[in-house]
mmCIF file of C-alpha atoms and ligand atoms in Angstrom:
data_model
loop_
_atom_site.group_PDB
_atom_site.id
_atom_site.type_symbol
_atom_site.label_atom_id
_atom_site.label_comp_id
_atom_site.label_asym_id
_atom_site.label_seq_id
_atom_site.Cartn_x
_atom_site.Cartn_y
_atom_site.Cartn_z
ATOM 1 C CA MET A 1 -15.536 -21.691 7.098
ATOM 2 C CA SER A 2 -12.534 -20.098 6.124
ATOM 3 C CA VAL A 3 -12.758 -16.585 4.063
ATOM 4 C CA PRO A 4 -11.141 -16.973 0.679
ATOM 5 C CA ASN A 5 -8.085 -14.620 0.058
ATOM 6 C CA ALA A 6 -8.420 -11.569 -2.397
ATOM 7 C CA ILE A 7 -4.688 -12.259 -2.927
ATOM 8 C CA GLU A 8 -2.058 -14.504 -1.383
ATOM 9 C CA VAL A 9 1.603 -13.662 -1.720
ATOM 10 C CA VAL A 10 4.121 -16.719 -1.381
ATOM 11 C CA ASP A 11 7.732 -16.093 -1.082
ATOM 12 C CA LEU A 12 7.950 -13.146 -3.594
ATOM 13 C CA VAL A 13 11.431 -11.959 -4.553
ATOM 14 C CA VAL A 14 11.588 -8.923 -6.655
ATOM 15 C CA GLY A 15 15.020 -7.885 -8.228
ATOM 16 C CA VAL A 16 17.152 -6.754 -11.146
ATOM 17 C CA ASP A 17 20.773 -8.236 -12.000
ATOM 18 C CA GLU A 18 21.980 -9.592 -8.882
ATOM 19 C CA LEU A 19 20.026 -7.030 -6.557
ATOM 20 C CA SER A 20 16.828 -8.093 -4.858
ATOM 21 C CA ALA A 21 14.497 -5.166 -3.380
ATOM 22 C CA VAL A 22 11.845 -7.738 -2.041
ATOM 23 C CA ARG A 23 13.325 -10.834 -0.611
ATOM 24 C CA GLY A 24 11.067 -13.619 0.423
ATOM 25 C CA VAL A 25 7.843 -11.828 1.086
ATOM 26 C CA SER A 26 4.712 -13.748 2.020
ATOM 27 C CA PHE A 27 1.382 -12.458 2.973
ATOM 28 C CA ALA A 28 -2.615 -12.878 2.306
ATOM 29 C CA VAL A 29 -5.214 -10.289 2.095
ATOM 30 C CA PRO A 30 -8.660 -11.896 2.811
ATOM 31 C CA ALA A 31 -11.688 -10.858 0.578
ATOM 32 C CA ARG A 32 -13.216 -7.753 1.811
ATOM 33 C CA GLY A 33 -9.862 -7.530 4.192
ATOM 34 C CA ARG A 34 -7.850 -4.529 4.853
ATOM 35 C CA MET A 35 -3.985 -4.824 5.108
ATOM 36 C CA GLY A 36 -1.494 -2.094 5.381
ATOM 37 C CA LEU A 37 2.027 -2.551 4.267
ATOM 38 C CA VAL A 38 4.257 -0.043 5.991
ATOM 39 C CA GLY A 39 7.895 0.948 5.851
ATOM 40 C CA GLU A 40 10.228 3.635 5.112
ATOM 41 C CA SER A 41 11.278 4.464 1.283
ATOM 42 C CA GLY A 42 13.687 1.832 -0.026
ATOM 43 C CA SER A 43 11.873 -0.862 2.184
ATOM 44 C CA GLY A 44 10.199 -2.806 -0.947
ATOM 45 C CA LYS A 45 6.716 -1.998 -0.272
ATOM 46 C CA SER A 46 6.205 -0.173 -3.618
ATOM 47 C CA MET A 47 8.234 -2.950 -5.701
ATOM 48 C CA THR A 48 5.893 -5.406 -3.905
ATOM 49 C CA ALA A 49 3.062 -3.673 -5.263
ATOM 50 C CA MET A 50 4.231 -3.220 -8.687
ATOM 51 C CA ALA A 51 5.024 -7.005 -8.837
ATOM 52 C CA LEU A 52 1.381 -7.752 -8.031
ATOM 53 C CA MET A 53 0.244 -5.637 -10.699
ATOM 54 C CA GLY A 54 2.641 -6.822 -13.401
ATOM 55 C CA LEU A 55 4.040 -3.310 -13.631
ATOM 56 C CA LEU A 56 7.482 -3.657 -12.817
ATOM 57 C CA PRO A 57 10.266 -1.508 -14.408
ATOM 58 C CA PRO A 58 12.056 -3.008 -17.678
ATOM 59 C CA GLY A 59 14.646 -5.542 -16.462
ATOM 60 C CA TRP A 60 13.050 -6.147 -13.143
ATOM 61 C CA GLN A 61 11.699 -9.938 -12.406
ATOM 62 C CA ALA A 62 9.421 -11.365 -9.890
ATOM 63 C CA ARG A 63 9.548 -14.966 -8.492
ATOM 64 C CA GLY A 64 7.415 -16.906 -5.993
ATOM 65 C CA ARG A 65 3.633 -16.977 -6.437
ATOM 66 C CA VAL A 66 0.855 -14.388 -6.182
ATOM 67 C CA LEU A 67 -2.634 -16.295 -6.059
ATOM 68 C CA HIS A 68 -5.428 -14.097 -6.934
ATOM 69 C CA ASP A 69 -9.068 -15.164 -8.229
ATOM 70 C CA GLY A 70 -7.634 -18.703 -9.020
ATOM 71 C CA VAL A 71 -4.464 -17.990 -10.975
ATOM 72 C CA ASP A 72 -1.023 -17.527 -10.358
ATOM 73 C CA LEU A 73 -0.414 -13.945 -11.483
ATOM 74 C CA LEU A 74 3.449 -14.249 -12.166
ATOM 75 C CA THR A 75 2.547 -17.112 -14.732
ATOM 76 C CA LEU A 76 0.362 -15.128 -17.010
ATOM 77 C CA SER A 77 1.243 -13.241 -20.039
ATOM 78 C CA ASP A 78 1.319 -9.483 -20.296
ATOM 79 C CA LYS A 79 -1.876 -9.766 -22.278
ATOM 80 C CA ALA A 80 -3.799 -11.832 -19.713
ATOM 81 C CA LEU A 81 -2.425 -9.459 -16.852
ATOM 82 C CA SER A 82 -3.532 -6.461 -18.739
ATOM 83 C CA SER A 83 -7.161 -7.653 -19.070
ATOM 84 C CA ARG A 84 -7.069 -8.244 -15.358
ATOM 85 C CA ARG A 85 -6.012 -4.846 -14.441
ATOM 86 C CA GLY A 86 -8.818 -2.591 -13.595
ATOM 87 C CA ARG A 87 -11.145 -5.545 -13.609
ATOM 88 C CA THR A 88 -10.293 -7.853 -10.666
ATOM 89 C CA ILE A 89 -7.462 -6.027 -9.270
ATOM 90 C CA SER A 90 -6.762 -2.378 -9.606
ATOM 91 C CA MET A 91 -4.384 0.310 -8.120
ATOM 92 C CA VAL A 92 -4.594 3.702 -6.996
ATOM 93 C CA PHE A 93 -0.972 5.230 -7.637
ATOM 94 C CA GLN A 94 0.844 8.019 -5.533
ATOM 95 C CA ASP A 95 1.088 10.620 -8.620
ATOM 96 C CA PRO A 96 -2.050 10.595 -10.422
ATOM 97 C CA MET A 97 -0.362 12.321 -13.435
ATOM 98 C CA SER A 98 1.748 9.411 -13.956
ATOM 99 C CA SER A 99 -1.157 7.311 -14.671
ATOM 100 C CA LEU A 100 -3.776 9.740 -16.375
ATOM 101 C CA ASN A 101 -3.548 10.168 -20.012
ATOM 102 C CA PRO A 102 -2.787 13.960 -19.945
ATOM 103 C CA VAL A 103 -4.666 14.417 -23.585
ATOM 104 C CA ARG A 104 -7.648 12.560 -22.793
ATOM 105 C CA ARG A 105 -10.800 14.113 -21.007
ATOM 106 C CA VAL A 106 -11.168 12.642 -17.573
ATOM 107 C CA GLY A 107 -14.622 11.468 -18.025
ATOM 108 C CA ASP A 108 -13.603 9.296 -21.444
ATOM 109 C CA GLN A 109 -10.914 7.821 -19.360
ATOM 110 C CA ILE A 110 -13.088 6.590 -16.562
ATOM 111 C CA ALA A 111 -15.471 5.474 -19.400
ATOM 112 C CA ASP A 112 -12.750 3.683 -21.177
ATOM 113 C CA VAL A 113 -12.316 1.227 -18.182
ATOM 114 C CA ILE A 114 -15.716 0.745 -17.889
ATOM 115 C CA HIS A 115 -16.313 -0.104 -21.700
ATOM 116 C CA ARG A 116 -13.256 -2.390 -21.827
ATOM 117 C CA HIS A 117 -14.037 -4.437 -18.929
ATOM 118 C CA MET A 118 -17.823 -4.458 -18.400
ATOM 119 C CA GLY A 119 -18.868 -5.028 -22.094
ATOM 120 C CA VAL A 120 -21.093 -2.187 -22.023
ATOM 121 C CA THR A 121 -21.686 0.533 -24.886
ATOM 122 C CA ARG A 122 -19.839 3.575 -24.824
ATOM 123 C CA ARG A 123 -23.037 5.713 -24.227
ATOM 124 C CA ALA A 124 -23.698 3.237 -20.967
ATOM 125 C CA ALA A 125 -20.051 3.507 -19.968
ATOM 126 C CA HIS A 126 -20.083 7.311 -20.003
ATOM 127 C CA ALA A 127 -23.285 7.494 -17.987
ATOM 128 C CA GLN A 128 -21.809 5.205 -15.386
ATOM 129 C CA ALA A 129 -18.647 7.288 -15.276
ATOM 130 C CA ILE A 130 -20.807 10.288 -14.552
ATOM 131 C CA ASP A 131 -22.618 8.475 -11.795
ATOM 132 C CA LEU A 132 -19.205 7.228 -10.511
ATOM 133 C CA MET A 133 -17.876 10.920 -10.391
ATOM 134 C CA THR A 134 -20.945 11.873 -8.217
ATOM 135 C CA GLN A 135 -20.107 9.108 -5.698
ATOM 136 C CA MET A 136 -16.804 10.589 -5.429
ATOM 137 C CA ASN A 137 -18.162 14.084 -4.394
ATOM 138 C CA LEU A 138 -16.705 15.575 -7.441
ATOM 139 C CA PRO A 139 -18.484 18.780 -8.252
ATOM 140 C CA ARG A 140 -20.750 19.528 -11.627
ATOM 141 C CA PRO A 141 -19.390 15.880 -12.673
ATOM 142 C CA GLU A 142 -20.817 16.494 -16.404
ATOM 143 C CA GLN A 143 -18.792 19.480 -16.785
ATOM 144 C CA LEU A 144 -15.708 18.065 -15.054
ATOM 145 C CA ALA A 145 -15.783 15.054 -17.241
ATOM 146 C CA ARG A 146 -14.987 17.149 -20.288
ATOM 147 C CA ALA A 147 -11.707 18.317 -18.665
ATOM 148 C CA PHE A 148 -8.244 17.405 -19.228
ATOM 149 C CA PRO A 149 -6.240 16.235 -16.333
ATOM 150 C CA HIS A 150 -3.921 19.444 -16.113
ATOM 151 C CA GLN A 151 -7.241 21.390 -15.670
ATOM 152 C CA ILE A 152 -8.400 20.077 -12.550
ATOM 153 C CA SER A 153 -6.877 20.006 -8.851
ATOM 154 C CA GLY A 154 -4.579 17.367 -7.283
ATOM 155 C CA GLY A 155 -7.509 16.195 -5.032
ATOM 156 C CA GLN A 156 -9.748 15.841 -7.928
ATOM 157 C CA LYS A 157 -7.140 13.898 -9.928
ATOM 158 C CA GLN A 158 -7.002 11.428 -7.414
ATOM 159 C CA ARG A 159 -10.744 11.065 -6.860
ATOM 160 C CA ILE A 160 -10.804 10.206 -10.743
ATOM 161 C CA MET A 161 -8.064 7.673 -10.228
ATOM 162 C CA ILE A 162 -10.070 6.258 -7.364
ATOM 163 C CA ALA A 163 -13.280 6.178 -9.549
ATOM 164 C CA MET A 164 -11.203 4.359 -12.385
ATOM 165 C CA ALA A 165 -9.934 1.886 -9.802
ATOM 166 C CA LEU A 166 -13.365 1.269 -8.509
ATOM 167 C CA ALA A 167 -15.254 1.463 -11.640
ATOM 168 C CA CYS A 168 -15.475 -2.480 -12.197
ATOM 169 C CA TYR A 169 -15.943 -3.452 -8.711
ATOM 170 C CA PRO A 170 -12.600 -5.397 -8.317
ATOM 171 C CA GLN A 171 -11.706 -7.901 -5.867
ATOM 172 C CA LEU A 172 -8.582 -6.050 -4.523
ATOM 173 C CA ILE A 173 -7.495 -2.529 -4.774
ATOM 174 C CA ILE A 174 -3.712 -1.518 -4.057
ATOM 175 C CA ALA A 175 -3.498 2.000 -3.116
ATOM 176 C CA ASP A 176 0.404 3.122 -3.231
ATOM 177 C CA GLU A 177 0.726 6.361 -0.963
ATOM 178 C CA PRO A 178 -2.397 7.735 -2.211
ATOM 179 C CA THR A 179 -2.290 10.824 -0.684
ATOM 180 C CA THR A 180 1.340 12.016 -0.504
ATOM 181 C CA ALA A 181 1.301 14.370 -3.123
ATOM 182 C CA LEU A 182 -1.992 16.070 -1.928
ATOM 183 C CA ASP A 183 -2.362 18.911 0.713
ATOM 184 C CA VAL A 184 -2.896 17.989 4.198
ATOM 185 C CA THR A 185 -6.665 19.210 4.326
ATOM 186 C CA VAL A 186 -7.254 17.110 0.971
ATOM 187 C CA GLN A 187 -5.524 13.985 2.294
ATOM 188 C CA LYS A 188 -8.069 13.173 4.925
ATOM 189 C CA GLN A 189 -11.017 13.734 2.520
ATOM 190 C CA VAL A 190 -9.594 11.398 0.054
ATOM 191 C CA LEU A 191 -8.873 8.696 2.261
ATOM 192 C CA ARG A 192 -12.306 8.872 3.838
ATOM 193 C CA LEU A 193 -13.720 8.441 0.270
ATOM 194 C CA LEU A 194 -11.284 5.623 -0.500
ATOM 195 C CA ASN A 195 -12.130 3.738 2.696
ATOM 196 C CA ALA A 196 -15.864 4.177 2.195
ATOM 197 C CA ALA A 197 -15.862 3.394 -1.399
ATOM 198 C CA THR A 198 -13.889 0.058 -1.075
ATOM 199 C CA ARG A 199 -16.303 -0.938 1.844
ATOM 200 C CA GLU A 200 -19.506 -0.321 -0.110
ATOM 201 C CA ARG A 201 -18.184 -2.407 -3.224
ATOM 202 C CA ASN A 202 -16.796 -5.245 -0.980
ATOM 203 C CA SER A 203 -13.392 -4.700 -2.525
ATOM 204 C CA ALA A 204 -10.221 -6.025 -0.341
ATOM 205 C CA LEU A 205 -7.720 -3.081 0.367
ATOM 206 C CA LEU A 206 -3.833 -3.339 0.321
ATOM 207 C CA MET A 207 -2.807 0.109 1.727
ATOM 208 C CA ILE A 208 0.870 0.917 1.246
ATOM 209 C CA THR A 209 1.878 3.795 3.023
ATOM 210 C CA HIS A 210 5.019 5.174 5.605
ATOM 211 C CA ASP A 211 1.847 6.710 7.577
ATOM 212 C CA LEU A 212 1.044 4.646 10.505
ATOM 213 C CA PRO A 213 -1.933 6.564 11.467
ATOM 214 C CA VAL A 214 -3.572 5.900 8.116
ATOM 215 C CA ILE A 215 -2.884 2.215 8.801
ATOM 216 C CA ALA A 216 -4.442 2.482 12.246
ATOM 217 C CA ALA A 217 -7.365 4.208 10.976
ATOM 218 C CA MET A 218 -8.281 2.024 7.739
ATOM 219 C CA CYS A 219 -6.670 -1.121 8.057
ATOM 220 C CA ASP A 220 -7.165 -4.762 10.007
ATOM 221 C CA THR A 221 -3.822 -6.220 9.889
ATOM 222 C CA VAL A 222 -0.426 -4.724 8.986
ATOM 223 C CA ALA A 223 2.764 -5.949 7.643
ATOM 224 C CA VAL A 224 6.152 -3.937 8.573
ATOM 225 C CA MET A 225 8.869 -3.950 5.810
ATOM 226 C CA TYR A 226 12.200 -3.347 6.181
ATOM 227 C CA ALA A 227 15.054 -3.867 3.638
ATOM 228 C CA GLY A 228 12.851 -6.200 1.468
ATOM 229 C CA ARG A 229 11.511 -8.271 4.107
ATOM 230 C CA ILE A 230 8.511 -8.436 6.277
ATOM 231 C CA VAL A 231 9.863 -7.963 9.887
ATOM 232 C CA GLU A 232 6.574 -8.137 11.889
ATOM 233 C CA HIS A 233 2.995 -8.804 10.789
ATOM 234 C CA GLY A 234 -0.439 -9.134 12.850
ATOM 235 C CA PRO A 235 -3.451 -7.318 13.751
ATOM 236 C CA VAL A 236 -2.985 -3.648 13.746
ATOM 237 C CA GLN A 237 -4.137 -3.170 17.344
ATOM 238 C CA LYS A 238 -1.581 -5.955 18.538
ATOM 239 C CA VAL A 239 1.398 -4.605 16.422
ATOM 240 C CA PHE A 240 0.896 -1.062 17.301
ATOM 241 C CA ARG A 241 0.083 -1.397 20.789
ATOM 242 C CA THR A 242 2.904 -4.319 21.728
ATOM 243 C CA PRO A 243 5.365 -3.906 18.922
ATOM 244 C CA ARG A 244 7.812 -6.904 19.087
ATOM 245 C CA HIS A 245 10.452 -5.871 16.424
ATOM 246 C CA HIS A 246 12.673 -2.952 17.274
ATOM 247 C CA TYR A 247 12.151 -1.425 13.963
ATOM 248 C CA THR A 248 8.310 -1.287 14.516
ATOM 249 C CA ARG A 249 9.151 0.221 18.027
ATOM 250 C CA GLY A 250 11.219 2.672 16.355
ATOM 251 C CA LEU A 251 8.778 3.582 13.640
ATOM 252 C CA LEU A 252 5.829 3.981 16.095
ATOM 253 C CA ASP A 253 8.275 6.214 18.754
ATOM 254 C CA SER A 254 8.909 8.488 15.622
ATOM 255 C CA GLN A 255 5.249 9.545 15.141
ATOM 256 C CA PRO A 256 4.693 12.833 16.577
ATOM 257 C CA THR A 257 1.824 12.655 19.160
ATOM 258 C CA MET A 258 0.613 15.251 21.763
ATOM 259 C CA ASP A 259 2.709 13.586 24.382
ATOM 260 C CA ASN A 260 6.185 13.635 22.419
ATOM 261 C CA ILE A 261 5.866 17.243 20.949
ATOM 262 C CA ALA A 262 6.311 19.840 23.717
ATOM 263 C CA LEU A 263 5.423 23.536 22.969
ATOM 264 C CA ASP A 264 8.462 24.719 24.679
ATOM 265 C CA GLY A 265 10.605 23.031 22.133
ATOM 266 C CA SER A 266 11.837 20.119 24.617
ATOM 267 C CA SER A 267 10.641 17.396 22.126
ATOM 268 C CA ARG A 268 10.915 13.927 23.005
ATOM 269 C CA LEU A 269 10.280 12.808 19.517
ATOM 270 C CA HIS A 270 12.562 9.894 18.418
ATOM 271 C CA SER A 271 14.218 8.912 15.513
ATOM 272 C CA ILE A 272 15.801 5.827 14.206
ATOM 273 C CA PRO A 273 19.357 6.355 13.652
ATOM 274 C CA GLY A 274 21.007 5.764 10.254
ATOM 275 C CA MET A 275 19.153 5.139 6.845
ATOM 276 C CA VAL A 276 17.476 2.197 5.284
ATOM 277 C CA PRO A 277 20.495 0.317 3.671
ATOM 278 C CA PRO A 278 21.166 0.359 -0.169
ATOM 279 C CA LEU A 279 20.272 -2.653 -2.116
ATOM 280 C CA HIS A 280 23.922 -3.413 -2.866
ATOM 281 C CA ALA A 281 25.091 -3.077 0.808
ATOM 282 C CA LEU A 282 22.453 -5.111 2.630
ATOM 283 C CA PRO A 283 23.916 -6.027 6.247
ATOM 284 C CA SER A 284 24.495 -9.474 6.944
ATOM 285 C CA GLY A 285 22.091 -11.371 9.318
ATOM 286 C CA CYS A 286 19.244 -9.001 10.409
ATOM 287 C CA ALA A 287 19.393 -5.943 8.121
ATOM 288 C CA PHE A 288 18.406 -3.818 10.913
ATOM 289 C CA HIS A 289 21.309 -4.532 13.216
ATOM 290 C CA PRO A 290 23.316 -1.507 12.652
ATOM 291 C CA ARG A 291 20.328 0.787 13.546
ATOM 292 C CA CYS A 292 19.078 -1.434 16.263
ATOM 293 C CA PRO A 293 19.623 -0.544 20.308
ATOM 294 C CA ALA A 294 19.416 -4.497 21.031
ATOM 295 C CA ALA A 295 21.763 -5.833 18.351
ATOM 296 C CA THR A 296 23.955 -8.670 19.506
ATOM 297 C CA ASP A 297 26.511 -10.843 17.541
ATOM 298 C CA ARG A 298 23.735 -13.318 16.773
ATOM 299 C CA CYS A 299 21.835 -10.668 14.730
ATOM 300 C CA ARG A 300 24.886 -9.728 12.895
ATOM 301 C CA THR A 301 25.397 -13.112 11.749
ATOM 302 C CA SER A 302 21.879 -14.989 11.367
ATOM 303 C CA MET A 303 18.645 -13.870 9.749
ATOM 304 C CA PRO A 304 15.778 -14.302 11.965
ATOM 305 C CA GLU A 305 12.135 -15.520 10.630
ATOM 306 C CA ILE A 306 8.911 -14.512 11.859
ATOM 307 C CA ASP A 307 7.986 -16.689 14.828
ATOM 308 C CA ALA A 308 5.044 -16.926 17.138
ATOM 309 C CA THR A 309 5.756 -13.526 18.179
ATOM 310 C CA GLY A 310 4.850 -12.175 14.895
ATOM 311 C CA ALA A 311 8.282 -10.560 14.514
ATOM 312 C CA ALA A 312 11.317 -11.629 12.919
ATOM 313 C CA CYS A 313 13.520 -10.846 15.989
ATOM 314 C CA TRP A 314 16.147 -12.618 18.001
ATOM 315 C CA HIS A 315 15.612 -10.560 21.035
ATOM 316 C CA PRO A 316 11.858 -9.172 20.832
ATOM 317 C CA VAL A 317 10.819 -6.082 22.489
ATOM 318 C CA PRO A 318 9.352 -7.173 25.812
ATOM 319 C CA VAL A 319 5.775 -6.843 26.492
ATOM 320 C CA ALA A 320 5.288 -4.460 29.169
ATOM 321 C CA ALA A 321 2.925 -5.619 32.007
ATOM 322 C CA PRO A 322 -0.294 -4.181 32.096
ATOM 323 C CA ALA A 323 0.269 -1.841 35.095
ATOM 324 C CA GLU A 324 3.817 -0.740 33.654
ATOM 325 C CA ALA A 325 1.937 -0.149 30.320
ATOM 326 C CA ALA A 326 -0.833 1.984 31.820
ATOM 327 C CA SER A 327 1.911 4.183 33.490
HETATM 328 S S1 LIG B 401 17.184 -9.523 15.468
HETATM 329 FE FE1 LIG B 401 18.697 -8.197 16.778
HETATM 330 S S2 LIG B 401 19.262 -6.494 15.321
HETATM 331 FE FE2 LIG B 401 17.426 -7.563 14.426
HETATM 332 S S3 LIG B 401 15.564 -6.150 15.502
HETATM 333 FE FE3 LIG B 401 15.940 -8.013 16.661
HETATM 334 S S4 LIG B 401 17.368 -7.431 18.322
HETATM 335 FE FE4 LIG B 401 17.243 -5.753 16.633
#
C-alpha cells in the first residue's frame, strides 16, 4: 500500500516580474517522511518554502501545484491558507525574532496558536502551552511563559518557535535553516529536539539547509537545488555516497572532515569556483556549466532533466568501483 504524501509539489515556478527564483521544481514528502532541501544561498530553496506556506513577498507569484491534505494550496484564498498555517502545515524560521511578536508574552503566543486552531478555551490552551514548553526542555516554563521575546536567549526563542510549530500536531513541518542564527553548542540541542518532537507527533519534516551533515543526520531523502532547479534527488545515503551531479559532488567536497583538514595547514578542502548566478543572468543550458569541471558544449546549450541516475546532468559523475571507492 502506498504511503500518502504530506505534501506533493508539481512543477512549481516562483518569480517576480520576468525573473524566476524557482524554475519547475517537483518533489513529494511522504506522510511521516523526512526530506532535506539543500543548496547555497540564492539556490531558491527558501523561496520554495515560502511558496508552500503562502508567505511570498509582495509582488512574487507561484505557479504549479502544491498538493496538501487533499487541496492545492496555490488555489486557496489568503484566509483559507491562513487557517491551515500552524494547523496542518507549519514552519520554523531561521530568525525567530522575525516571527515572534515582540510585545506579546511567549507563553501567550503559543497559547494563541492552540486556542485558534484546536477550539479549546484560553485556560486550556495556556495549560497546553506550558506543557509544550516543558517538552521543549525550557527551564521553569511557568515563569518563562511570562517573558517577552527580547528577555530570553536565541536558543530559547527557537524552542518557543518549535513549540508553536508543533502545537497542533501538523502533518508537515517546514524548517528553514532553523539553527543558523544560534551558537554552535545550542544548534545540536535544538536539532535533536526538532528531530525527536516531529517523530513523536508523526509529522513529516521538510528540512531546508546548506548544512549537509544536518541532512545526513535527520533526513531519509534529499533534493539538491541549484539556480532554482532540483539538480539531484534521491535517498540521502545514495546521493551523499555516490553523487552523480557535479554540483552535489562539489558541495560534498567542500565539507570539512578530519581527512581534508590538515593540522599543518596543508588543507585539501575544495571549494566550488565562482558564485551562484543572479536571477537576471542565469546561464544557458545547465546553469552550473560555468562552474563545472566536466562541462561540454552540450551543457552550455541544452538543459538536462533528472533521469534514472537521479541527477540532471549530461555527463554524470562516474560511480567508483567498490575497490576504488574503498581505497
Ligand atoms: S550537465 Fe554538464 S555542466 Fe551541468 S553538471 Fe553535468 S557535466 Fe556539469
